[in-house]
């Protein structure tokens, strides 16, 4: 039986390198437990976690209400397949429909699966209308790492995996004319993140979103919002679409929906949902009782603890703190975002800053090269926000910027 020689960060990383597919550039930590906004490594060191599993642990680590719900469900019934219904799945479906204002739900296991399912719904709807299967996506987008989802994204993620699936087109973000130039009967759908995450935490312009909705209505094109990172209260609204005053035809969810338990969802309006026939799509694990119990506990806790309002208020507070404290630093450009989905842009690569912050016991993330991404648990308090900003400032000084 395999055994780690030492329960240390170094020993576990060496074992990981021996056995795991070498696809992640991991931080030099082996995490052991978490509570609230903090995690501890196997050597007992505590870290303020403002990455939150990449915008997953919106309620913090191991929120007691979610833990209790998962424990209760695990002792009762974990998996049954979708030949049957379960109470947690029906309740979570109802709650998501009511909160989103859309009409139908399909559960998946991940964000990429949700996006793939959205593409199928959109293309099936287009087929019933005699349209082609083309899908317009945005440059610098990120929708997952399956073949179809990388076909929408950056060229560097496609390298070595060709040929790419056909029918995907990319245009600049926030550029309506570029979208219009591609519109024809061959286009089935347009997909975008209301706030690009991997693209540098860049919100879409409100007028652009509203004009896209009008264009899709006019041309009978399916509008898909990928809210995998920006949904589930992250931006100070339950869904980021609420900032824009419109409704897309399809919304994809995952990440924060299960508080760390793998669950994704596709929400769709009745118009496009009617194109789906029995057997057109499926999943073995998606929507099982355990995952849905976690999702249900997450959404109920968001309501009970006023998490949406807290995310909006704390987001404004944190962005103000960041602007006030960093404005004098060479290389600082701007703070942007919505709620607690925040990007701090510099004129230099932010990976060294992230590594220095880790030395000060704060876990964050560099994205899009020169952006520090902050997506902390939505339960973060003022003291923890001050700790974060203090560490950013100290780390900037340490790397001589």
Coordinates of C-alpha atoms in Angstrom, one line a residue:
X1 CA 0.0 0.0 0.0
X2 CA 1.3 3.4 -0.9
X3 CA 2.3 5.7 1.9
X4 CA 3.8 9.2 2.0
X5 CA 7.2 9.2 3.8
X6 CA 6.5 12.5 5.4
X7 CA 3.4 14.6 5.8
X8 CA 5.0 17.8 4.5
X9 CA 4.4 20.1 1.7
X10 CA 7.5 19.0 -0.1
X11 CA 6.9 15.2 0.3
X12 CA 3.3 15.5 -1.0
X13 CA 4.4 17.5 -3.9
X14 CA 7.1 15.0 -4.8
X15 CA 4.6 12.2 -4.7
X16 CA 2.1 14.2 -6.8
X17 CA 4.8 14.7 -9.4
X18 CA 5.4 11.0 -9.6
X19 CA 1.8 9.9 -10.0
X20 CA -0.4 12.8 -11.3
X21 CA -0.7 13.8 -15.0
X22 CA 1.7 16.9 -15.2
X23 CA -1.0 19.4 -16.3
X24 CA -1.1 21.8 -13.3
X25 CA 1.5 24.3 -12.2
X26 CA 0.7 23.9 -8.6
X27 CA 1.5 26.2 -5.7
X28 CA 4.0 24.7 -3.3
X29 CA 1.4 23.9 -0.7
X30 CA -0.5 20.8 0.3
X31 CA -3.7 21.9 1.9
X32 CA -5.2 19.9 4.8
X33 CA -8.3 21.7 6.0
X34 CA -10.3 24.9 5.8
X35 CA -12.7 27.0 7.8
X36 CA -14.3 30.3 6.7
X37 CA -11.8 32.4 4.7
X38 CA -8.8 30.4 5.9
X39 CA -7.0 27.2 4.9
X40 CA -4.2 25.3 6.7
X41 CA -1.4 23.3 5.0
X42 CA -0.3 19.9 6.3
X43 CA 2.5 21.6 8.3
X44 CA -0.1 23.7 10.2
X45 CA 0.5 27.1 8.5
X46 CA -2.6 29.2 8.1
X47 CA -3.4 31.2 4.9
X48 CA -6.1 33.7 4.0
X49 CA -7.7 32.3 0.9
X50 CA -8.9 35.0 -1.5
X51 CA -8.9 32.6 -4.4
X52 CA -11.6 30.4 -2.8
X53 CA -11.0 27.4 -5.0
X54 CA -11.3 29.8 -8.0
X55 CA -14.6 31.4 -7.1
X56 CA -16.1 28.1 -5.8
X57 CA -16.2 28.4 -2.0
X58 CA -18.5 31.4 -2.0
X59 CA -19.7 30.6 1.6
X60 CA -16.2 30.0 2.7
X61 CA -14.6 26.6 3.5
X62 CA -16.8 24.0 5.2
X63 CA -19.8 26.2 6.0
X64 CA -21.6 24.3 8.7
X65 CA -25.0 24.4 7.0
X66 CA -23.6 22.9 3.8
X67 CA -21.5 20.3 5.7
X68 CA -24.5 19.2 7.7
X69 CA -26.7 18.9 4.5
X70 CA -24.0 16.9 2.8
X71 CA -23.5 14.6 5.8
X72 CA -27.2 14.0 6.2
X73 CA -27.7 13.2 2.5
X74 CA -24.6 11.0 2.3
X75 CA -26.0 8.9 5.1
X76 CA -29.3 8.6 3.3
X77 CA -28.9 8.4 -0.5
X78 CA -26.0 9.6 -2.7
X79 CA -26.6 8.4 -6.2
X80 CA -29.6 6.9 -8.1
X81 CA -29.1 7.8 -11.8
X82 CA -31.6 10.0 -13.8
X83 CA -34.0 7.1 -14.3
X84 CA -35.4 8.4 -11.1
X85 CA -36.1 11.8 -9.4
X86 CA -35.1 12.8 -5.9
X87 CA -36.4 15.4 -3.5
X88 CA -33.1 17.4 -3.5
X89 CA -33.0 17.6 -7.3
X90 CA -36.7 18.7 -7.6
X91 CA -36.2 21.3 -4.9
X92 CA -33.0 22.7 -6.4
X93 CA -34.5 22.8 -9.9
X94 CA -37.5 24.8 -8.6
X95 CA -35.3 27.2 -6.7
X96 CA -33.0 27.9 -9.7
X97 CA -36.0 28.5 -12.0
X98 CA -37.5 30.9 -9.5
X99 CA -34.3 32.8 -8.9
X100 CA -33.2 33.0 -12.6
X101 CA -36.6 33.7 -14.2
X102 CA -35.8 31.0 -16.8
X103 CA -37.9 27.9 -17.2
X104 CA -35.9 24.7 -17.3
X105 CA -32.9 23.2 -15.6
X106 CA -30.4 20.4 -16.5
X107 CA -27.8 19.4 -14.0
X108 CA -24.2 18.5 -15.0
X109 CA -21.0 17.9 -13.0
X110 CA -18.9 20.9 -14.1
X111 CA -18.8 24.2 -15.9
X112 CA -17.4 22.8 -19.1
X113 CA -20.2 20.2 -19.2
X114 CA -22.8 22.9 -18.7
X115 CA -21.4 24.9 -21.7
X116 CA -21.3 21.8 -23.9
X117 CA -24.9 21.1 -23.0
X118 CA -25.8 24.8 -23.8
X119 CA -24.2 24.4 -27.2
X120 CA -26.3 21.3 -27.9
X121 CA -29.6 23.0 -26.9
X122 CA -28.7 26.1 -29.0
X123 CA -27.8 24.1 -32.0
X124 CA -30.9 21.9 -31.7
X125 CA -33.1 25.0 -31.5
X126 CA -31.3 26.5 -34.6
X127 CA -31.8 23.2 -36.5
X128 CA -35.6 23.4 -35.9
X129 CA -35.5 26.9 -37.4
X130 CA -33.5 25.9 -40.4
X131 CA -30.4 27.8 -39.2
X132 CA -26.8 26.6 -39.2
X133 CA -24.7 25.6 -36.2
X134 CA -22.2 28.4 -35.9
X135 CA -21.4 29.8 -32.5
X136 CA -19.9 33.3 -31.9
X137 CA -17.6 33.6 -28.8
X138 CA -15.5 36.4 -27.5
X139 CA -11.7 36.8 -27.6
X140 CA -10.0 36.2 -24.3
X141 CA -13.0 34.1 -23.1
X142 CA -12.8 30.9 -21.1
X143 CA -15.5 28.4 -21.1
X144 CA -13.7 25.2 -20.2
X145 CA -11.1 22.7 -21.4
X146 CA -13.1 20.2 -23.4
X147 CA -12.6 20.3 -27.2
X148 CA -15.6 22.3 -28.0
X149 CA -15.0 24.8 -25.2
X150 CA -11.3 25.4 -26.1
X151 CA -12.5 25.9 -29.7
X152 CA -14.1 29.1 -28.4
X153 CA -11.1 30.4 -26.5
X154 CA -7.4 31.3 -26.7
X155 CA -5.2 29.8 -29.4
X156 CA -2.6 28.7 -26.8
X157 CA -5.2 26.4 -25.3
X158 CA -5.8 24.8 -28.7
X159 CA -2.2 24.1 -29.5
X160 CA -1.6 20.3 -30.1
X161 CA -5.3 19.4 -29.9
X162 CA -6.4 20.0 -33.4
X163 CA -8.3 19.7 -35.5
X164 CA -10.7 21.9 -33.6
X165 CA -14.4 21.3 -33.8
X166 CA -15.9 23.3 -36.6
X167 CA -18.4 26.2 -36.4
X168 CA -16.8 28.4 -33.7
X169 CA -16.0 32.1 -34.4
X170 CA -14.3 34.6 -32.1
X171 CA -14.7 38.4 -32.0
X172 CA -13.4 41.1 -29.7
X173 CA -15.3 41.5 -26.4
X174 CA -17.6 44.5 -26.1
X175 CA -17.5 45.0 -30.0
X176 CA -21.1 44.9 -31.3
X177 CA -20.0 45.7 -34.9
X178 CA -17.7 42.7 -34.9
X179 CA -20.6 40.5 -33.9
X180 CA -22.9 42.0 -36.6
X181 CA -20.3 41.3 -39.3
X182 CA -20.6 37.6 -38.6
X183 CA -24.4 37.4 -38.4
X184 CA -26.0 35.1 -41.0
X185 CA -28.3 32.2 -41.2
X186 CA -25.4 30.0 -40.3
X187 CA -25.2 31.4 -36.8
X188 CA -27.0 29.5 -34.1
X189 CA -25.8 31.2 -30.9
X190 CA -23.6 33.8 -29.2
X191 CA -21.9 32.9 -26.0
X192 CA -20.1 35.3 -23.5
X193 CA -19.2 35.8 -19.9
X194 CA -20.9 38.9 -18.6
X195 CA -17.7 39.4 -16.7
X196 CA -14.7 37.7 -18.2
X197 CA -12.7 35.9 -15.5
X198 CA -9.6 34.3 -17.1
X199 CA -9.7 37.3 -19.5
X200 CA -8.7 39.7 -16.7
X201 CA -12.0 40.3 -14.7
X202 CA -13.5 42.5 -17.4
X203 CA -17.2 43.4 -17.2
X204 CA -19.2 43.7 -20.4
X205 CA -20.6 47.1 -21.2
X206 CA -24.3 47.4 -20.3
X207 CA -25.3 48.9 -23.7
X208 CA -23.3 46.2 -25.5
X209 CA -25.3 43.4 -23.6
X210 CA -28.6 45.1 -24.3
X211 CA -27.8 45.5 -27.9
X212 CA -26.8 41.9 -28.2
X213 CA -30.1 40.9 -26.7
X214 CA -31.9 43.0 -29.4
X215 CA -29.8 41.5 -32.1
X216 CA -30.5 38.0 -31.0
X217 CA -34.2 38.7 -30.8
X218 CA -34.2 40.1 -34.3
X219 CA -32.2 37.3 -35.8
X220 CA -33.6 34.4 -33.7
X221 CA -30.2 33.6 -32.4
X222 CA -29.7 32.0 -29.0
X223 CA -27.9 34.2 -26.4
X224 CA -25.9 32.2 -23.9
X225 CA -24.4 33.7 -20.7
X226 CA -21.6 31.7 -19.1
X227 CA -22.0 32.6 -15.4
X228 CA -19.9 29.7 -14.1
X229 CA -17.5 32.2 -12.3
X230 CA -19.6 35.3 -12.0
X231 CA -22.9 33.6 -10.9
X232 CA -24.2 32.5 -7.5
X233 CA -24.1 35.9 -5.6
X234 CA -20.4 36.6 -6.6
X235 CA -21.1 40.0 -8.1
X236 CA -23.6 41.3 -5.6
X237 CA -26.5 39.9 -7.6
X238 CA -27.7 36.3 -7.6
X239 CA -26.8 36.2 -11.3
X240 CA -24.6 38.8 -13.1
X241 CA -27.2 39.1 -15.8
X242 CA -29.2 41.1 -13.3
X243 CA -26.7 44.0 -13.7
X244 CA -27.7 44.4 -17.4
X245 CA -31.5 44.4 -17.4
X246 CA -32.0 41.6 -19.8
X247 CA -32.4 37.8 -19.8
X248 CA -30.3 35.5 -22.0
X249 CA -31.9 32.3 -23.4
X250 CA -29.5 30.1 -21.6
X251 CA -27.3 30.5 -18.5
X252 CA -24.6 28.1 -17.5
X253 CA -23.6 27.6 -13.8
X254 CA -21.1 25.6 -11.7
X255 CA -18.4 26.6 -9.3
X256 CA -20.2 28.4 -6.4
X257 CA -23.4 26.3 -6.9
X258 CA -22.2 23.4 -4.7
X259 CA -19.8 25.1 -2.3
X260 CA -17.1 22.7 -3.4
X261 CA -19.2 19.7 -4.2
X262 CA -19.1 19.1 -8.0
X263 CA -22.4 20.3 -9.5
X264 CA -23.2 22.4 -12.6
X265 CA -26.4 23.5 -14.2
X266 CA -27.9 24.7 -17.5
X267 CA -30.8 27.1 -17.2
X268 CA -32.9 27.7 -20.3
X269 CA -36.1 29.4 -21.4
X270 CA -39.1 27.5 -22.7
X271 CA -38.5 28.7 -26.3
X272 CA -35.2 26.9 -26.7
X273 CA -36.0 24.1 -24.3
X274 CA -38.8 22.9 -26.5
X275 CA -36.3 21.9 -29.2
X276 CA -35.0 19.1 -26.9
X277 CA -36.5 15.6 -27.3
X278 CA -36.2 12.5 -25.1
X279 CA -32.6 11.2 -25.3
X280 CA -31.1 14.3 -26.8
X281 CA -28.8 14.8 -23.8
X282 CA -28.0 12.9 -20.6
X283 CA -25.7 12.4 -17.7
X284 CA -24.9 9.6 -15.2
X285 CA -23.8 11.7 -12.2
X286 CA -25.3 15.1 -12.9
X287 CA -28.0 16.1 -10.4
X288 CA -27.5 13.2 -8.0
X289 CA -29.0 13.6 -4.5
X290 CA -25.7 14.4 -2.8
X291 CA -24.7 17.2 -5.3
X292 CA -28.2 18.7 -5.2
X293 CA -28.3 18.6 -1.4
X294 CA -25.1 20.7 -1.4
X295 CA -26.5 23.1 -4.0
X296 CA -29.8 23.4 -2.1
X297 CA -28.0 24.1 1.2
X298 CA -25.8 26.7 -0.6
X299 CA -28.7 28.6 -2.1
X300 CA -30.7 28.5 1.2
X301 CA -27.7 29.8 3.1
X302 CA -27.2 32.6 0.6
X303 CA -30.8 33.7 1.3
X304 CA -30.7 33.2 5.1
X305 CA -27.4 35.1 5.6
X306 CA -28.1 37.9 3.1
X307 CA -24.9 36.9 1.2
X308 CA -25.9 38.8 -2.0
X309 CA -26.2 42.1 -0.2
X310 CA -23.0 41.4 1.7
X311 CA -21.1 40.7 -1.5
X312 CA -22.2 44.0 -3.0
X313 CA -21.3 46.0 0.1
X314 CA -18.0 44.3 0.8
X315 CA -17.1 44.5 -2.9
X316 CA -17.4 48.2 -2.9
X317 CA -15.5 48.5 0.4
X318 CA -12.6 46.3 -0.8
X319 CA -12.3 48.1 -4.2
X320 CA -12.2 51.4 -2.4
X321 CA -9.5 50.1 0.0
X322 CA -7.5 48.8 -2.9
X323 CA -7.7 52.1 -4.9
X324 CA -6.8 54.2 -1.9
X325 CA -3.8 52.1 -0.8
X326 CA -2.4 51.2 -4.3
X327 CA -2.8 54.4 -6.2
X328 CA 0.7 55.6 -5.4
X329 CA 2.5 52.5 -6.5
X330 CA 4.5 52.4 -9.7
X331 CA 2.9 50.0 -12.1
X332 CA -0.6 50.2 -10.7
X333 CA -3.3 50.8 -13.3
X334 CA -6.8 50.1 -12.0
X335 CA -9.2 48.1 -9.9
X336 CA -12.3 46.8 -11.7
X337 CA -15.0 44.3 -11.2
X338 CA -18.4 43.8 -9.6
X339 CA -19.2 42.6 -6.1
X340 CA -16.4 40.4 -4.9
X341 CA -15.1 39.5 -8.4
X342 CA -12.2 41.9 -8.5
X343 CA -9.3 42.4 -10.8
X344 CA -6.3 44.6 -9.9
X345 CA -4.4 45.5 -13.1
X346 CA -0.7 46.4 -13.1
X347 CA 1.8 47.1 -15.9
X348 CA 3.8 44.0 -15.0
X349 CA 3.3 40.3 -14.7
X350 CA 1.5 39.5 -11.5
X351 CA 2.8 35.9 -10.9
X352 CA 5.7 37.2 -8.8
X353 CA 3.3 39.3 -6.7
X354 CA 1.1 36.2 -6.1
X355 CA 4.1 34.2 -5.0
X356 CA 5.3 36.9 -2.6
X357 CA 1.8 37.2 -1.2
X358 CA 1.9 33.5 -0.4
X359 CA 5.0 34.0 1.6
X360 CA 2.9 36.4 3.6
X361 CA 0.2 33.7 4.0
X362 CA -2.3 35.0 1.5
X363 CA -3.5 32.8 -1.5
X364 CA -4.5 34.8 -4.6
X365 CA -4.1 34.3 -8.3
X366 CA -2.6 35.9 -11.4
X367 CA -4.7 36.0 -14.6
X368 CA -4.4 37.4 -18.0
X369 CA -0.7 38.1 -17.3
X370 CA -0.9 41.4 -15.5
X371 CA -4.0 41.1 -13.4
X372 CA -4.3 40.1 -9.7
X373 CA -7.6 38.2 -9.4
X374 CA -9.4 38.4 -6.1
X375 CA -12.4 36.2 -5.7
X376 CA -12.6 35.7 -1.9
X377 CA -15.4 33.9 0.0
X378 CA -18.4 36.2 0.1
X379 CA -18.3 36.0 3.9
X380 CA -15.0 37.8 4.1
X381 CA -15.1 40.5 6.9
X382 CA -13.5 43.9 7.2
X383 CA -10.5 42.7 9.2
X384 CA -9.7 40.0 6.6
X385 CA -10.0 42.6 3.8
X386 CA -7.6 44.8 5.7
X387 CA -5.2 41.8 6.1
X388 CA -5.4 41.2 2.3
X389 CA -4.7 44.8 1.3
X390 CA -1.8 45.0 3.9
X391 CA -0.3 41.9 2.3
X392 CA -0.7 43.2 -1.2
X393 CA 1.1 46.4 -0.2
X394 CA 3.8 44.7 1.7
X395 CA 4.4 42.3 -1.2
X396 CA 4.6 45.1 -3.7
X397 CA 7.3 46.7 -1.5
X398 CA 9.1 43.4 -1.3
X399 CA 9.3 42.9 -5.0
X400 CA 10.5 46.6 -5.3
X401 CA 7.5 48.0 -7.1

